[in-house]
């Protein structure tokens, strides 16, 4: 076990744990955007940074491993400034209207993205090139989660990657071809990890556009996917007696949140048969 | 799993160019998409070969390179679109790149019609500078002007790193190199043994010249101790800090010295293979190094049995494609491995997890040149030059408003004002020390001993040895805007503080310059400085506000 101090409290965690793991052990709330329990940390959003005594710069708690005797501050002025600025920088360049976590953190840290004035953004038209899901990269914070889910972490399809550089960096297929022309198999595992609603099932997108998407009126029904013998757990999101979205629990040891095209989108057939 | 491939086919010329890198086509090409794609490290060379053959990277060429190297096309596209010198749109075979960076800006640089604006080409002593790239069956890259002014210290006694260059020793002759003391240091290294070399380097207190001033001895010992095999040696010759051209001159004019120094480094740290990663803009250095490698091989100075000692070591050239960030050591590894040049989070440090995940020594060209002096003289004697905290000599790249621009070698501790006088500087209004990642000094701050410790105490850095002189006539606002633009262009885009912060910094400066301020620009700039410095992944973002901040605070540029 490794002992360290976080905000004045001592905590012991197993070797190989991250500072974030230790913070969670102490119930110290730490914002994260690019981190997910089921993905390899890419540590790019920097909203989770903390101050480690003796370190020249702040460190990302989501990936930095604990060391014995570390003294960590998660609420110092330096930490608060950097977290607020990361949220302001995102808020001023990206449409966060369907990103609940980013919105919640922005409020908590008092982010005021409008103070930059009229500035460059990633605004662009949504890409609707297939019936199952759409991509609105004006909402993309470039957290790399979809790329990881499509790549070695889950799907091994490699349909999408980060392309371009700097502010022009973006998620793209090769030469920006449409999804039907790409390697995509519509497993939707990228949608499942996207924290901003940039990737969204068409069913949800259409209801939102019509103004009839209403999470408070939805119920969740757990079931097992009927298609093959693997037995993936499905959570059906039902609104007005219609399935509007299918997800799978992250903590399920078979799926880890992942499904295939049949489990995620096959419900259209169920409903069509009615 | 089968890769889904682009339907476009390569032309015969593209296919041939890519095959020179990827080898003959194999039956299983394009069938495997694995995490450990062992041929992926050939991706950048293959894309470069295609572009040098036809002038751009077409869909057919990218698809063919993907198939040959088992890289998913989306990934290959991500890599190709990362590098400024690779074009994913058709363009003429003959392209002119016009430098619009700091030194050339002072020399009145303009971008001729049809030419592309370029960041510093490392030819600042010849400003304004250009690079012509000509694709075809016999591709060529030509720096313009083709020759620079002669070495200012030519013929001067007492030079160390520059002594063969100052004596005009033929850079393409191994015999000439040997006649001027070449390969005596390697012989001595073999006498000292591995431990002996490590001891001398530690005793010399040599600090890295790539910018971070890390003790070379400590780095080497850390790698030498690693049990994981193999160990790699990488020479960082990506030199892209605006105003820097020292490594280019060393490689162009004294390439065997780099080969010899790297052989010593490899011997001391247990490496069998090394890479020299040189920026694409240095065609003369590429050619001279290839010649030096070949001659060293045929003379038993590289290969299975170096100097009949049984030591096996060889090295290869890797060429970038236009990305300042690839000079950051971990981005450089990513680039060699065939990925986007995105810096890794540290720790783990390269001495443990470096190139291909193995323990890696990475050193700057100038650092390695110093190793020859250390081994020849002994560490203790070497450390007698310079100061307690900064041993040996240092190269400075002097450009801007000076009569004799060029590369200068001076012992650490030499006064900046003396250096300026030797270079014939016009009375300066300001000096940019250390490059775009460095800081501006005022005319009354130039009485500064050039050492790591004095620079630090003055809130500055020697960085890559840039000394860029601005006289009374200079437009410092234009310089500051160019620096902000440079960082915005060169950010890899991975982390939020730098990807968006460099854009917001440039926007705020433009608002101040245009007199269209929101009123909160200074507060915004201070917050941006804080988040970029504190929360960015790598040194690029961490230093992106340095020069801007120093110009505003120290010189009063854009003062209210
Ligand atoms: C953005 C960035 C660019 C860099 N560019 C270079 C470069 O062109 N050459 C170099 O030697 N070091 C460069 N460095 C520093 C390297 O990361 C590394 O510290 C250096 O190569 C180590 O060699 P040394 O110990 O011999 O100095 C750069 C660092 C950063 C953050
Ligand atoms: S739906 Fe599946 S295959 Fe398609 S991009 Fe998303 S993760 Fe990749
Ligand atoms: S699309 Fe979503 S998951 Fe992908 S990088 Fe953007 S925000 Fe992250
Ligand atoms: S600081 Fe800039 S260059 Fe470095 S990793 Fe972050 S975005 Fe990339
Ligand atoms: S959550 Fe740690 S860097 Fe994004
Ligand atoms: S070559 Fe133009 S600034 Fe260096």
mmCIF file of N, CA, C and O in Angstrom, chain A residues 9 14 22 34-35 54 62 69 86 91-92 109 130 151-152 154 159 162 174 199 217 233 259 261 272:
data_model
loop_
_atom_site.group_PDB
_atom_site.id
_atom_site.type_symbol
_atom_site.label_atom_id
_atom_site.label_comp_id
_atom_site.label_asym_id
_atom_site.label_seq_id
_atom_site.Cartn_x
_atom_site.Cartn_y
_atom_site.Cartn_z
ATOM 1 N N UNK A 9 -5.636 15.207 4.210
ATOM 2 C CA UNK A 9 -6.069 13.894 4.719
ATOM 3 C C UNK A 9 -5.117 12.810 4.232
ATOM 4 O O UNK A 9 -4.701 12.819 3.085
ATOM 5 N N UNK A 14 -3.539 1.022 -3.179
ATOM 6 C CA UNK A 14 -2.618 0.010 -3.691
ATOM 7 C C UNK A 14 -1.655 0.637 -4.691
ATOM 8 O O UNK A 14 -1.984 1.621 -5.359
ATOM 9 N N UNK A 22 -7.161 7.675 -5.632
ATOM 10 C CA UNK A 22 -6.997 8.051 -4.227
ATOM 11 C C UNK A 22 -7.992 9.147 -3.833
ATOM 12 O O UNK A 22 -8.560 9.126 -2.739
ATOM 13 N N UNK A 34 -11.915 13.524 -20.179
ATOM 14 C CA UNK A 34 -11.377 12.557 -21.138
ATOM 15 C C UNK A 34 -11.118 11.212 -20.488
ATOM 16 O O UNK A 34 -10.730 10.262 -21.154
ATOM 17 N N UNK A 35 -11.334 11.115 -19.186
ATOM 18 C CA UNK A 35 -11.086 9.870 -18.479
ATOM 19 C C UNK A 35 -12.336 9.004 -18.465
ATOM 20 O O UNK A 35 -13.437 9.494 -18.300
ATOM 21 N N UNK A 54 6.316 20.000 -4.851
ATOM 22 C CA UNK A 54 7.613 19.669 -5.427
ATOM 23 C C UNK A 54 7.598 19.569 -6.938
ATOM 24 O O UNK A 54 8.647 19.583 -7.571
ATOM 25 N N UNK A 62 -5.853 11.844 -13.348
ATOM 26 C CA UNK A 62 -6.450 10.637 -13.929
ATOM 27 C C UNK A 62 -5.409 9.627 -14.367
ATOM 28 O O UNK A 62 -5.725 8.455 -14.536
ATOM 29 N N UNK A 69 4.303 9.267 0.097
ATOM 30 C CA UNK A 69 4.630 10.567 0.657
ATOM 31 C C UNK A 69 4.199 11.747 -0.193
ATOM 32 O O UNK A 69 4.454 12.902 0.164
ATOM 33 N N UNK A 86 -9.567 25.768 -18.324
ATOM 34 C CA UNK A 86 -9.837 24.669 -19.267
ATOM 35 C C UNK A 86 -11.313 24.697 -19.655
ATOM 36 O O UNK A 86 -11.674 24.594 -20.833
ATOM 37 N N UNK A 91 -15.655 25.988 -23.299
ATOM 38 C CA UNK A 91 -16.953 26.642 -23.451
ATOM 39 C C UNK A 91 -16.952 27.718 -24.519
ATOM 40 O O UNK A 91 -17.982 27.979 -25.151
ATOM 41 N N UNK A 92 -15.791 28.334 -24.739
ATOM 42 C CA UNK A 92 -15.727 29.408 -25.727
ATOM 43 C C UNK A 92 -15.517 28.887 -27.138
ATOM 44 O O UNK A 92 -15.635 29.634 -28.102
ATOM 45 N N UNK A 109 -17.001 25.815 -11.228
ATOM 46 C CA UNK A 109 -15.747 26.575 -11.218
ATOM 47 C C UNK A 109 -15.934 28.014 -11.686
ATOM 48 O O UNK A 109 -14.961 28.752 -11.835
ATOM 49 N N UNK A 130 -25.834 8.542 -42.406
ATOM 50 C CA UNK A 130 -26.355 7.178 -42.298
ATOM 51 C C UNK A 130 -27.593 7.238 -41.410
ATOM 52 O O UNK A 130 -27.870 8.271 -40.800
ATOM 53 N N UNK A 151 -10.800 1.883 -31.498
ATOM 54 C CA UNK A 151 -9.488 1.264 -31.703
ATOM 55 C C UNK A 151 -9.192 0.160 -30.721
ATOM 56 O O UNK A 151 -10.070 -0.638 -30.379
ATOM 57 N N UNK A 152 -7.957 0.132 -30.222
ATOM 58 C CA UNK A 152 -7.511 -1.015 -29.432
ATOM 59 C C UNK A 152 -8.253 -1.198 -28.118
ATOM 60 O O UNK A 152 -8.297 -2.298 -27.587
ATOM 61 N N UNK A 154 -11.497 -1.094 -27.401
ATOM 62 C CA UNK A 154 -12.714 -1.904 -27.474
ATOM 63 C C UNK A 154 -12.905 -2.612 -28.808
ATOM 64 O O UNK A 154 -12.946 -3.812 -28.900
ATOM 65 N N UNK A 159 -11.998 2.916 -37.449
ATOM 66 C CA UNK A 159 -12.677 3.669 -38.504
ATOM 67 C C UNK A 159 -12.374 5.162 -38.411
ATOM 68 O O UNK A 159 -12.458 5.875 -39.402
ATOM 69 N N UNK A 162 -7.794 10.908 -34.914
ATOM 70 C CA UNK A 162 -7.627 12.347 -34.842
ATOM 71 C C UNK A 162 -6.812 12.762 -36.060
ATOM 72 O O UNK A 162 -5.782 12.163 -36.357
ATOM 73 N N UNK A 174 -10.672 8.505 -42.935
ATOM 74 C CA UNK A 174 -9.647 8.818 -43.922
ATOM 75 C C UNK A 174 -10.239 9.760 -44.964
ATOM 76 O O UNK A 174 -11.333 9.535 -45.462
ATOM 77 N N UNK A 199 -21.676 12.696 -30.606
ATOM 78 C CA UNK A 199 -22.101 11.477 -31.292
ATOM 79 C C UNK A 199 -23.438 11.082 -30.684
ATOM 80 O O UNK A 199 -23.549 10.958 -29.466
ATOM 81 N N UNK A 217 -39.146 11.765 -18.634
ATOM 82 C CA UNK A 217 -40.285 10.898 -18.964
ATOM 83 C C UNK A 217 -39.833 9.521 -19.442
ATOM 84 O O UNK A 217 -40.643 8.726 -19.911
ATOM 85 N N UNK A 233 -25.799 -7.528 -21.728
ATOM 86 C CA UNK A 233 -26.871 -6.811 -21.041
ATOM 87 C C UNK A 233 -27.246 -5.564 -21.822
ATOM 88 O O UNK A 233 -26.368 -4.821 -22.255
ATOM 89 N N UNK A 259 -21.445 -2.775 -27.251
ATOM 90 C CA UNK A 259 -22.416 -3.648 -27.910
ATOM 91 C C UNK A 259 -22.011 -3.757 -29.371
ATOM 92 O O UNK A 259 -21.009 -3.182 -29.805
ATOM 93 N N UNK A 261 -23.754 -3.720 -33.560
ATOM 94 C CA UNK A 261 -24.818 -2.997 -34.258
ATOM 95 C C UNK A 261 -26.197 -3.575 -33.952
ATOM 96 O O UNK A 261 -27.177 -2.851 -33.796
ATOM 97 N N UNK A 272 -40.490 -2.110 -35.631
ATOM 98 C CA UNK A 272 -41.113 -2.174 -36.943
ATOM 99 C C UNK A 272 -42.046 -3.367 -37.077
ATOM 100 O O UNK A 272 -42.997 -3.336 -37.829
#
